[in-house]
mmCIF file of C-alpha atoms in Angstrom:
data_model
loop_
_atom_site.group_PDB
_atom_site.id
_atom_site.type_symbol
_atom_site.label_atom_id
_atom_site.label_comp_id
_atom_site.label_asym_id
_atom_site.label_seq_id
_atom_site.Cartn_x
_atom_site.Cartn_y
_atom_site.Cartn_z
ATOM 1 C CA UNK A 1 99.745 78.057 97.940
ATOM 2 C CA UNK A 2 101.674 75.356 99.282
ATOM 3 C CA UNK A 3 105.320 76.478 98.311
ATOM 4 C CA UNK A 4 104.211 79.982 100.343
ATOM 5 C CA UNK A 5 103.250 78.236 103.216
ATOM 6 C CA UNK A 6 106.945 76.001 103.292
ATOM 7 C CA UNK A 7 108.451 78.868 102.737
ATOM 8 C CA UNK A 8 107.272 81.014 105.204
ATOM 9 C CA UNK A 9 107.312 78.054 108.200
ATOM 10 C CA UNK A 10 111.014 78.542 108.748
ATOM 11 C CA UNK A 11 113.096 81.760 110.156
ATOM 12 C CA UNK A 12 114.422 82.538 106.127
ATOM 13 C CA UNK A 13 116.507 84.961 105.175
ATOM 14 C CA UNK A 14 114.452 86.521 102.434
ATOM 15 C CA UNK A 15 117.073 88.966 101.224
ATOM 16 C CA UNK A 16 120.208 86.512 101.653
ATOM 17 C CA UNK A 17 120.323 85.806 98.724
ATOM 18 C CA UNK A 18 119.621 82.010 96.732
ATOM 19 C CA UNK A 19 115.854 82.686 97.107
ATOM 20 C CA UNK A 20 112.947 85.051 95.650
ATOM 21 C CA UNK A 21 111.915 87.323 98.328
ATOM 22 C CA UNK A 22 108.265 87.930 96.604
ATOM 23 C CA UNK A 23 108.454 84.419 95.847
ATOM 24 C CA UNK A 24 105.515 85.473 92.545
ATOM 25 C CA UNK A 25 107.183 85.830 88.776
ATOM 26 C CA UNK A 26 108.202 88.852 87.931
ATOM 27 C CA UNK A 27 105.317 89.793 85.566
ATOM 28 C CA UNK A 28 103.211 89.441 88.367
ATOM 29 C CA UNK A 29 105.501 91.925 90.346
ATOM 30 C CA UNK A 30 105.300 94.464 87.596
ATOM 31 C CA UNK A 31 101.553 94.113 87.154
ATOM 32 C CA UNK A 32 101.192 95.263 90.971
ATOM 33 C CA UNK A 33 103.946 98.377 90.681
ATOM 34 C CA UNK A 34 102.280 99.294 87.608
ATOM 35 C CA UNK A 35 98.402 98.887 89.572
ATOM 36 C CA UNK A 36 99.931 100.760 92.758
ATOM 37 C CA UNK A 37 100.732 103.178 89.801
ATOM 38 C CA UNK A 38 97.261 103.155 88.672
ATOM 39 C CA UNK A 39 95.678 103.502 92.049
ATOM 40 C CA UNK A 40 97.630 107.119 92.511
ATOM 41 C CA UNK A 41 96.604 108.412 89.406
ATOM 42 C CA UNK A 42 92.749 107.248 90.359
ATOM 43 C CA UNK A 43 93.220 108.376 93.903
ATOM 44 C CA UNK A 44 94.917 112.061 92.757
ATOM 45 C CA UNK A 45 91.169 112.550 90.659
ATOM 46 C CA UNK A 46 89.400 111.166 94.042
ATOM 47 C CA UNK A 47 91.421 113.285 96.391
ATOM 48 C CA UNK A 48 91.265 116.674 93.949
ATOM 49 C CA UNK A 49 87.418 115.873 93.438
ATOM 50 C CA UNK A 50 86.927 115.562 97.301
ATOM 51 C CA UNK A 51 88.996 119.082 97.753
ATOM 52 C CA UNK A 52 86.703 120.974 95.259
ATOM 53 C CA UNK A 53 83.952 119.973 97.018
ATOM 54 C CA UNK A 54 84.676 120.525 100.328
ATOM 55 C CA UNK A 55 85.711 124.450 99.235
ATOM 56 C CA UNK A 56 82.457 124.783 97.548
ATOM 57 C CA UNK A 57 79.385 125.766 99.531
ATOM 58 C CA UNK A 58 77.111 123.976 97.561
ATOM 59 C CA UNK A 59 76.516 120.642 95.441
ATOM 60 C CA UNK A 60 74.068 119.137 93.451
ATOM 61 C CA UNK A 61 72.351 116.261 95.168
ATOM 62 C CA UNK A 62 73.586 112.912 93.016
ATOM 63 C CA UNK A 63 69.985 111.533 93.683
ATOM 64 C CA UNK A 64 68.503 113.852 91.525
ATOM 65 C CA UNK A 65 70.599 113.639 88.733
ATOM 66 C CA UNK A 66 71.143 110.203 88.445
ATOM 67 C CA UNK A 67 67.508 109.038 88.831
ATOM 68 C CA UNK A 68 66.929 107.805 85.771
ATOM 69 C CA UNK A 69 66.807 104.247 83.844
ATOM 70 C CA UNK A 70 66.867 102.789 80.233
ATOM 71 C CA UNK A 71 63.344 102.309 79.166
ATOM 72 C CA UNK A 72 62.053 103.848 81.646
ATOM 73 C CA UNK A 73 58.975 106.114 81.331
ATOM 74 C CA UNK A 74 60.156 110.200 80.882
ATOM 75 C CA UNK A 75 60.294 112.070 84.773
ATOM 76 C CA UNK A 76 60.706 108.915 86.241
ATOM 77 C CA UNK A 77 62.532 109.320 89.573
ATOM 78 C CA UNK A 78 64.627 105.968 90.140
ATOM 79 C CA UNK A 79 67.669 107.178 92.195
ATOM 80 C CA UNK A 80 70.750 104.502 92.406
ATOM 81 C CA UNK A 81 68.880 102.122 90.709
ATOM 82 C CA UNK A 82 70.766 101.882 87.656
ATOM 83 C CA UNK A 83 74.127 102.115 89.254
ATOM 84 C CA UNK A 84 73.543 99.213 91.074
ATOM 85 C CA UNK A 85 73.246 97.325 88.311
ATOM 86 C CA UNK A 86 76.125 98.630 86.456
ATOM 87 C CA UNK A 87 77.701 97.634 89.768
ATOM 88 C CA UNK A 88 76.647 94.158 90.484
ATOM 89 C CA UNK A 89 77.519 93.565 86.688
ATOM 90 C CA UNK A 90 81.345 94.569 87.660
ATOM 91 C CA UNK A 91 81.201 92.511 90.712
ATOM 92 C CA UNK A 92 80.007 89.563 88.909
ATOM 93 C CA UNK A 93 82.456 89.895 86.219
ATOM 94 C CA UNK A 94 85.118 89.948 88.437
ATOM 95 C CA UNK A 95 83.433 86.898 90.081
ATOM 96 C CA UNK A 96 84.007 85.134 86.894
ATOM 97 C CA UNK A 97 87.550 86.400 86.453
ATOM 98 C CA UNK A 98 88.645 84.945 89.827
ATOM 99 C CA UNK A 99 86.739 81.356 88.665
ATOM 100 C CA UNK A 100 89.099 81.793 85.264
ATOM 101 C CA UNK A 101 92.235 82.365 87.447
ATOM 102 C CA UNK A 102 90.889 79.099 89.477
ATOM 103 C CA UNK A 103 90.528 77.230 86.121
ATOM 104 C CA UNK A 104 93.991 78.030 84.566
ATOM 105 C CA UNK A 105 95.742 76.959 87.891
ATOM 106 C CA UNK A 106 94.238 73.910 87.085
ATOM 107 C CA UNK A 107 94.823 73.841 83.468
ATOM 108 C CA UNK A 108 91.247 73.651 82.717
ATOM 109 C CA UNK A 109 91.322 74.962 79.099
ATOM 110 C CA UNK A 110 87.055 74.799 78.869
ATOM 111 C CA UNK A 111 86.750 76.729 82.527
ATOM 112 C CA UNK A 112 89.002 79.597 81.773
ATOM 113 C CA UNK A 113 87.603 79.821 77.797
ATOM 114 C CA UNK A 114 84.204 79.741 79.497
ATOM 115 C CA UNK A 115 84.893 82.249 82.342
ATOM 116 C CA UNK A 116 86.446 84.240 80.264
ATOM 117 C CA UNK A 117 83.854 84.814 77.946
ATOM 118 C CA UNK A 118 81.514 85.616 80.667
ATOM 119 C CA UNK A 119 83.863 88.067 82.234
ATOM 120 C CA UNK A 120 84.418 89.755 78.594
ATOM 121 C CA UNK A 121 80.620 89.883 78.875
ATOM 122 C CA UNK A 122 80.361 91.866 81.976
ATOM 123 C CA UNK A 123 82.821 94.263 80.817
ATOM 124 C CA UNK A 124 80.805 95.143 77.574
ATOM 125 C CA UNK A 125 77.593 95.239 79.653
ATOM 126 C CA UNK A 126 78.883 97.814 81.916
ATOM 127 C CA UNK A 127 80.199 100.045 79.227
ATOM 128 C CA UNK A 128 76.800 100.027 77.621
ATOM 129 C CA UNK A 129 75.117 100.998 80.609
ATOM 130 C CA UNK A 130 77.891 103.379 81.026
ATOM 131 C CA UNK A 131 77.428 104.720 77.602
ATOM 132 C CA UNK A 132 74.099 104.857 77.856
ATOM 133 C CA UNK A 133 74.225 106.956 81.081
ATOM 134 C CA UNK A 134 76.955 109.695 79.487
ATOM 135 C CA UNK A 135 74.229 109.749 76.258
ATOM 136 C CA UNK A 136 71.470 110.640 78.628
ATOM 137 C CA UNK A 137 73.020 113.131 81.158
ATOM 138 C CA UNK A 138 74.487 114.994 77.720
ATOM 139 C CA UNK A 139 71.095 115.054 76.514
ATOM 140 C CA UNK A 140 70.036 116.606 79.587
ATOM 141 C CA UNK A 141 72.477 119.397 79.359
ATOM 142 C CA UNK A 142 75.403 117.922 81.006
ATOM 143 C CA UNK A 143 79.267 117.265 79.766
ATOM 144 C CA UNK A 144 82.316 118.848 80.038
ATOM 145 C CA UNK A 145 81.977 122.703 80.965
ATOM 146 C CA UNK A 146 78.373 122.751 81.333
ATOM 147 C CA UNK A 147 76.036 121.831 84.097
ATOM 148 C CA UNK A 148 72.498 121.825 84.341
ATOM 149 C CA UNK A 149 71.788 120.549 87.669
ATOM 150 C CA UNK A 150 71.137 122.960 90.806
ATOM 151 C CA UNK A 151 72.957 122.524 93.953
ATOM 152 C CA UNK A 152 71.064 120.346 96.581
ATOM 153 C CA UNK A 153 70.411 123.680 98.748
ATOM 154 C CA UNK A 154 68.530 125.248 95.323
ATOM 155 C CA UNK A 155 71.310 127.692 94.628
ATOM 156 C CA UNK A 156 73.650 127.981 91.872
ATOM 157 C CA UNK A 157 75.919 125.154 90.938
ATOM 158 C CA UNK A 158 79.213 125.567 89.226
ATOM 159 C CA UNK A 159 80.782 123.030 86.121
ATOM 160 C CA UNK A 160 83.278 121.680 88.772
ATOM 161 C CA UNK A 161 80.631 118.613 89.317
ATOM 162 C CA UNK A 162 79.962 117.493 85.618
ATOM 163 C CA UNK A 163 84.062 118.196 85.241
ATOM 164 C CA UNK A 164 84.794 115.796 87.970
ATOM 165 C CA UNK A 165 81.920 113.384 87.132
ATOM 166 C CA UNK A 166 82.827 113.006 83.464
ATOM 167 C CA UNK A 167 86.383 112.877 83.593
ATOM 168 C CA UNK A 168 86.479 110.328 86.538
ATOM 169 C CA UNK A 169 84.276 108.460 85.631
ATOM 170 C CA UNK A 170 85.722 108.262 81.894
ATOM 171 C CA UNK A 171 88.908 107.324 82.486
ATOM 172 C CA UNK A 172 87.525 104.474 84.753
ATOM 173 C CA UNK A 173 85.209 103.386 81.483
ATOM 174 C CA UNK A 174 88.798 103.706 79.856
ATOM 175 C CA UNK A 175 89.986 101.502 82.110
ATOM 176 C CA UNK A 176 87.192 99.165 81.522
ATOM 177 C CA UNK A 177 87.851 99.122 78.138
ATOM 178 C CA UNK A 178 91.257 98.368 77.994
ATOM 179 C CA UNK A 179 90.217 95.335 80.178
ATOM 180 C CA UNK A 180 87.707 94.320 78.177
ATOM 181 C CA UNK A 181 90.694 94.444 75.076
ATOM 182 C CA UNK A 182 93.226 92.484 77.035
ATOM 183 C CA UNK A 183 90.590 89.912 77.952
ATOM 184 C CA UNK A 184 89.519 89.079 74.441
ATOM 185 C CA UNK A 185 93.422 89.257 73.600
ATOM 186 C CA UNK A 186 93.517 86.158 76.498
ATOM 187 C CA UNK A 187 90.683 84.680 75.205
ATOM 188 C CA UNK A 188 91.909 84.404 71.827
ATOM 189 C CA UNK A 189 95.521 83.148 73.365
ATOM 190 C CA UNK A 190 93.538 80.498 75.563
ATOM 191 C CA UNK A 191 91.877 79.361 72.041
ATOM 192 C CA UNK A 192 95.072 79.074 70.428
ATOM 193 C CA UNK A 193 96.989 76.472 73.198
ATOM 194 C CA UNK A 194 99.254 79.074 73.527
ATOM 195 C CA UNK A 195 99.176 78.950 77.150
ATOM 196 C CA UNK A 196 98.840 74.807 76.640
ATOM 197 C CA UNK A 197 102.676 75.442 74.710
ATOM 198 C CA UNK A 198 103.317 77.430 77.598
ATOM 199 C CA UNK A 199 102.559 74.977 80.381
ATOM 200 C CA UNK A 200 100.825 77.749 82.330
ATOM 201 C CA UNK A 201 98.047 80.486 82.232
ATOM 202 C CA UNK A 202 100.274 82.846 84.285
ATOM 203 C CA UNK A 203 98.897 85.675 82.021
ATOM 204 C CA UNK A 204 95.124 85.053 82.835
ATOM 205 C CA UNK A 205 96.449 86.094 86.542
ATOM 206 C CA UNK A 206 97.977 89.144 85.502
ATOM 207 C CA UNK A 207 94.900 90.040 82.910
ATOM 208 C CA UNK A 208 93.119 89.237 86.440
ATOM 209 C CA UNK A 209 94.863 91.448 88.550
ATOM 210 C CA UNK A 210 93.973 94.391 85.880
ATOM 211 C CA UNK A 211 90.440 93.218 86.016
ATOM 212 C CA UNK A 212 89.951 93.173 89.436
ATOM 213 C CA UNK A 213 91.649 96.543 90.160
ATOM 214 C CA UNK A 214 89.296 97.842 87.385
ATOM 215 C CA UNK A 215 86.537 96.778 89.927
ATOM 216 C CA UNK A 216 88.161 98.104 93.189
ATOM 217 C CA UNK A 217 88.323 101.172 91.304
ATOM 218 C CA UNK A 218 84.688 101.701 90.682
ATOM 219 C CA UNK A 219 84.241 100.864 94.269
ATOM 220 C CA UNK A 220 85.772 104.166 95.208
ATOM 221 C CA UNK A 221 84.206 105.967 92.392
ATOM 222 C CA UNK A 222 80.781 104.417 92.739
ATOM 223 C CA UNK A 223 80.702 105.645 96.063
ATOM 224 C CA UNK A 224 81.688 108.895 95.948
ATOM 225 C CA UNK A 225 79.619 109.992 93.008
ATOM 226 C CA UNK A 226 76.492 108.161 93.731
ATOM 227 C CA UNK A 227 76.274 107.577 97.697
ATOM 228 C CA UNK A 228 78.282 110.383 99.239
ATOM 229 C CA UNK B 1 105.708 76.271 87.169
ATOM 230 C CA UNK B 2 102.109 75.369 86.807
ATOM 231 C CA UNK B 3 100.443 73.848 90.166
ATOM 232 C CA UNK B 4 97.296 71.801 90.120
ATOM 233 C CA UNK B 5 95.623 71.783 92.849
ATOM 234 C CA UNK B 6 94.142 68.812 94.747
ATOM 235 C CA UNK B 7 90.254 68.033 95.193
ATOM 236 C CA UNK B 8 90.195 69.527 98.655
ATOM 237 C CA UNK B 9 91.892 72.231 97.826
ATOM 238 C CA UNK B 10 89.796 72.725 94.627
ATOM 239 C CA UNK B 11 87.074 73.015 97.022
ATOM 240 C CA UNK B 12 88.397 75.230 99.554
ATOM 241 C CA UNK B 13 89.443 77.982 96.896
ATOM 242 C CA UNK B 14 85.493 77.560 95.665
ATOM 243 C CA UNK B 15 84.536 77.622 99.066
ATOM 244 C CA UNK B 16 86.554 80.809 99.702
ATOM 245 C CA UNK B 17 85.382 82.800 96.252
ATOM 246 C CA UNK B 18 81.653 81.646 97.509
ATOM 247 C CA UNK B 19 81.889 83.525 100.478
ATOM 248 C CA UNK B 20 84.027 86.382 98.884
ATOM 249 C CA UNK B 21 80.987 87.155 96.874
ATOM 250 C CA UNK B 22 78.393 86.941 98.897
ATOM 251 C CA UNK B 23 79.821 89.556 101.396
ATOM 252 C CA UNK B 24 80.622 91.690 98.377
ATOM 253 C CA UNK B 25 77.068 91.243 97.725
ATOM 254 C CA UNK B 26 75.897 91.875 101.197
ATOM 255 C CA UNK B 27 78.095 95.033 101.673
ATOM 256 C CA UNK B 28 76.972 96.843 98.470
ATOM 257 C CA UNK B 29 73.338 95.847 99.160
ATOM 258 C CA UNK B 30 74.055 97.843 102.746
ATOM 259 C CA UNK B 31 75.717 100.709 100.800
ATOM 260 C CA UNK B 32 72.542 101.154 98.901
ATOM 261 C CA UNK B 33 70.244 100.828 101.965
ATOM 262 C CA UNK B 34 71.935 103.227 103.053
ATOM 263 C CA UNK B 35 71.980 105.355 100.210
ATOM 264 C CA UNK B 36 68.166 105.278 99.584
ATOM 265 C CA UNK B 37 67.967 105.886 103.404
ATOM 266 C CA UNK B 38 69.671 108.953 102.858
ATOM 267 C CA UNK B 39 67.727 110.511 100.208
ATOM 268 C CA UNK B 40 65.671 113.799 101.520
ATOM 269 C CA UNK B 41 66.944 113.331 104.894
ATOM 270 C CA UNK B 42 67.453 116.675 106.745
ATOM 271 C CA UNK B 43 69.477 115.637 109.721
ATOM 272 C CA UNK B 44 72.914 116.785 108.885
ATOM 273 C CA UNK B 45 74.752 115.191 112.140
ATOM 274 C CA UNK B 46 72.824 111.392 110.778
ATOM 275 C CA UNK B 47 73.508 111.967 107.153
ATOM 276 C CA UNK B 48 77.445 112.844 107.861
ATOM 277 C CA UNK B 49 77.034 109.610 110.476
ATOM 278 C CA UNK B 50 75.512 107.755 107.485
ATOM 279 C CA UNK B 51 78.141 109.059 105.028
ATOM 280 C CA UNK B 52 80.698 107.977 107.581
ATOM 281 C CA UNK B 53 79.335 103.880 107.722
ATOM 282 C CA UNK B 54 79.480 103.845 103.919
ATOM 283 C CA UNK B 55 82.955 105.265 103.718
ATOM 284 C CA UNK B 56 83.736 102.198 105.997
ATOM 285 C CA UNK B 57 81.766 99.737 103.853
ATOM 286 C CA UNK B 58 83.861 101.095 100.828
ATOM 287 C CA UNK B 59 87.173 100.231 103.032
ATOM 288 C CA UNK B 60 85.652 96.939 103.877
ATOM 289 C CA UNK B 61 84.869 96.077 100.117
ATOM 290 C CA UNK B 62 88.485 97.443 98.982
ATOM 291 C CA UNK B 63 90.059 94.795 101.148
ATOM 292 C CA UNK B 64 87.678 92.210 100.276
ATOM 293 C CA UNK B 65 88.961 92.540 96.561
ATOM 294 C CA UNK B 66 92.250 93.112 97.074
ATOM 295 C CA UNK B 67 92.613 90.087 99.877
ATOM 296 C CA UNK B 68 90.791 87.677 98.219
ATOM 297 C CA UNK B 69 89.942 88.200 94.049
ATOM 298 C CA UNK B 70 93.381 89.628 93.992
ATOM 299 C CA UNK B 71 95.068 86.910 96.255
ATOM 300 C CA UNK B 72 97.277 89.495 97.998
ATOM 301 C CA UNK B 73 96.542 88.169 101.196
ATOM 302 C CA UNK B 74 98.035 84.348 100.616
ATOM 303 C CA UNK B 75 101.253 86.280 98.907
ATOM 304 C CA UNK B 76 104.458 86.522 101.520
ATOM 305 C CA UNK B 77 104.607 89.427 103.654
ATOM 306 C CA UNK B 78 107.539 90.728 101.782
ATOM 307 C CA UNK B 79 105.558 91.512 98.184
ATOM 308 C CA UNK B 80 101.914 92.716 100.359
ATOM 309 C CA UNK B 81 104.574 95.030 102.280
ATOM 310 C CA UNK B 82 105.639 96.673 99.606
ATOM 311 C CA UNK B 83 102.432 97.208 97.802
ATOM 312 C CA UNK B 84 100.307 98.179 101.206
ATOM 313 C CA UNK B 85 102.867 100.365 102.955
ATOM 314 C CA UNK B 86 103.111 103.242 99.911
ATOM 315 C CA UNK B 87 99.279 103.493 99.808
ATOM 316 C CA UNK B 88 99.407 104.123 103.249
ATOM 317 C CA UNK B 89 100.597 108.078 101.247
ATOM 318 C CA UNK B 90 96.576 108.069 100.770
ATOM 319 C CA UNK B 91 96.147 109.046 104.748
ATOM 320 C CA UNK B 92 97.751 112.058 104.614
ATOM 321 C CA UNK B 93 96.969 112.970 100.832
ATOM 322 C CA UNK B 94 93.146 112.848 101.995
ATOM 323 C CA UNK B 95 93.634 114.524 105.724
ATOM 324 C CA UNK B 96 95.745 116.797 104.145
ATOM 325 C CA UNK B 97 93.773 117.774 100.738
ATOM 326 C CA UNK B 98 90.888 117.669 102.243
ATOM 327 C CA UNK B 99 91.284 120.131 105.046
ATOM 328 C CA UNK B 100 92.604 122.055 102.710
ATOM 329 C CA UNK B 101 89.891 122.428 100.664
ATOM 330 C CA UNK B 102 87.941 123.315 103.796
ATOM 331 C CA UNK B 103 90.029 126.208 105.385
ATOM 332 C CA UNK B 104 89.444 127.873 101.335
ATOM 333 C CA UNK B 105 86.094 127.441 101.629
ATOM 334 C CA UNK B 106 86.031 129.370 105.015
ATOM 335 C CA UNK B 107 88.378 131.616 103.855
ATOM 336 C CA UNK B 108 86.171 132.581 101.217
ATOM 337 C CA UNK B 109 83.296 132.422 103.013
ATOM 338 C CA UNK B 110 84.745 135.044 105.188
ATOM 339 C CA UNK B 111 86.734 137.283 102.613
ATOM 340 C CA UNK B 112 85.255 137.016 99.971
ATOM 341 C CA UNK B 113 81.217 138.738 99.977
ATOM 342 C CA UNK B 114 80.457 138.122 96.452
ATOM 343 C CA UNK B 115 81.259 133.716 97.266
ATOM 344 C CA UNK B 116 79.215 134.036 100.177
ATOM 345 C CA UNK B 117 76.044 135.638 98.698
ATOM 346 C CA UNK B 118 76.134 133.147 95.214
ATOM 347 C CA UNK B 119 75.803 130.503 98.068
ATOM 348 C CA UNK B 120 72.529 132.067 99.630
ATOM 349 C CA UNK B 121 70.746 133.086 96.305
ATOM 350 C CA UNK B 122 68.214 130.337 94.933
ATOM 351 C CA UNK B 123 68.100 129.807 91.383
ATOM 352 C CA UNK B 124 65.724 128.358 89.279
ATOM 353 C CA UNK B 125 65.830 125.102 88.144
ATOM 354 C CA UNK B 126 67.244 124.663 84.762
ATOM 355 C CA UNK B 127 65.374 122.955 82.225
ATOM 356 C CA UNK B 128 65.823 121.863 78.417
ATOM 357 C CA UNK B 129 67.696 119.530 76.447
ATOM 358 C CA UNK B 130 71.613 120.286 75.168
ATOM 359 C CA UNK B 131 70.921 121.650 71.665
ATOM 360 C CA UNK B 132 68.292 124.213 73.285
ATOM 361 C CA UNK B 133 70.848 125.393 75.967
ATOM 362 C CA UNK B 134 73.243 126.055 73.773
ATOM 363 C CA UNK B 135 71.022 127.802 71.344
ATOM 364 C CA UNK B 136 69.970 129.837 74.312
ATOM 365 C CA UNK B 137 73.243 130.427 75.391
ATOM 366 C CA UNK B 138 74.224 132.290 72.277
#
């Protein structure tokens, strides 16, 4: 932090040449085109979901088909219970990712092998509760191309919301997933010195990055399938 | 390359990751307030007002992750210019998209009878597990 704040005190000529404009390595860079990448596939599903629904007179009400939770008693009615958990369980991973950032800054081996784990921990929580959920709304009728729930106005619903719901929502558990791989990958790397050889844990900020875009992600997606 | 930061400084990033969460925290617990508020509410003009503040939460959130857990805000100008400015795409894709999707659904509203009346007939609620639908729909 303190070489951006030197550098930006002065009047520079970023693009003059002798200097690095971004002033962050270029893996870093790369990591952020690729995210920005990311974040227009994610927001094309958003944006077509949102257009389907606003042609369609009706929808089903997300209260009443995501009331349920594990272990629950059958015909319980919890609305947004369980997604709250799944996402305080992302936010808290992502918690933990940020403290594993702090730690390799600081070249605290223990920290980051100790965050880490947590974070990996997270990750594998939420896809169980994630898996769990899919298991139980396909056992209620629902997946791709079939819909059992009624629109919130008691008529007819169409597939377009299970479509939306289970493709969105899977390729964000994708996501997830490939996070949780590249974590354990760091992990591993962390346990081996090879960022110690290195001199730096510049990868546990890019893995980072990933991680926390993974949560920014279900942000959107948490809200418009189970709030709006 | 590697930079090790100082006590104080230790501190103040701890300090600032504190804080990040708890208004993380704070906003989603608001979200869901808001949510549960929601649920069986028959006021249209409230519910859209409702739907409105959490879209606004979301925003709120969005920044809070990218600013802080993802450290774009104590990056130069130059690097959160060029990652910020192309997203700003997403304000027209959504005005755009979704007014779209708005002027077909009057358009078929008015053109097209058979849309209108599948939106005004009540259906009963289906019931059963998958194997039996499927079974039934054979």
């Amino acid at each position: 932090m303190s070489n951006v704040t030197t550098a930006s005190s002065t009047e520079a000529k970023w693009w003059g040449g002798g200097k690095s404009p971004f002033n962050v390595e270029y893996g870093k860079v790369m990591m952020w085109y690729f995210l920005m990448s990311d974040a227009f596939t994610f927001g094309a599903f958003l944006i077509s979901y949102g257009t389907v629904r606003f042609s369609t007179n009706g929808w089903p009400d997300p209260n009443e088909v995501f009331r349920s939770f594990p272990f629950a008693p059958e015909g319980v009615h919890a609305p947004l219970v369980f997604v709250s958990v799944m996402t305080f369980i992302l936010i808290v991973s992502s918690v933990t990712m940020v403290l594993a950032v702090h730690a390799g800054k600081n070249m605290d081996k223990n920290g980051v092998v100790r965050n880490m784990i947590w974070t990996i921990i997270g990750g594998i929580a939420f896809l169980s509760c994630q898996a769990w959920e899919w298991n139980h709304l396909f056992h209620e009728g629902a997946w791709w191309g079939q819909n059992p729930f009624i629109n919130a106005d008691g008529t007819a619903s169409s597939t377009n919301f299970t479509n939306f719901f289970f493709t969105i929502t899977g390729f964000h558990g994708f996501h997830v997933f490939s996070g949780v791989v590249i974590n354990i990958i760091m992990l591993i790397m962390t346990l081996t010195d090879k960022f110690e050889q290195r001199g730096h844990y510049l990868m546990i900020e890019k893995a980072g990055l990933y991680w926390h875009f993974v949560d920014l992600v279900w942000v959107f997606v948490f809200t418009c399938f189970y709030l709006l | 390359m590697a930079h090790t930061h100082t006590a104080e400084e230790n501190k103040a990033v701890i300090a600032e990751i504190k804080k990040v969460t708890i208004i993380l925290s704070v906003l989603t617990i608001v979200e869901l307030i808001l949510g549960f508020w929601m649920i069986g509410m028959q006021n249209a003009g409230l519910k859209l007002a409702i739907k409105g503040s959490i879209v606004i939460l979301m925003m709120a959130k969005a920044f809070y992750i990218v600013a802080y857990f993802m450290h774009l805000k104590h990056e130069l100008k130059n690097l959160i210019m060029t990652i910020v400015v192309p997203l700003a795409l997403f304000i027209w894709f959504i005005c755009a998209f979704l007014s779209d999707g708005n002027s077909f659904r009057n358009l078929r509203n008015t053109y097209n009878p058979y849309f209108k009346e599948q939106s005004t007939i009540k259906v009963e609620k289906k019931e059963g597990a998958h194997d039996e639908k499927a079974i039934e729909q054979k």
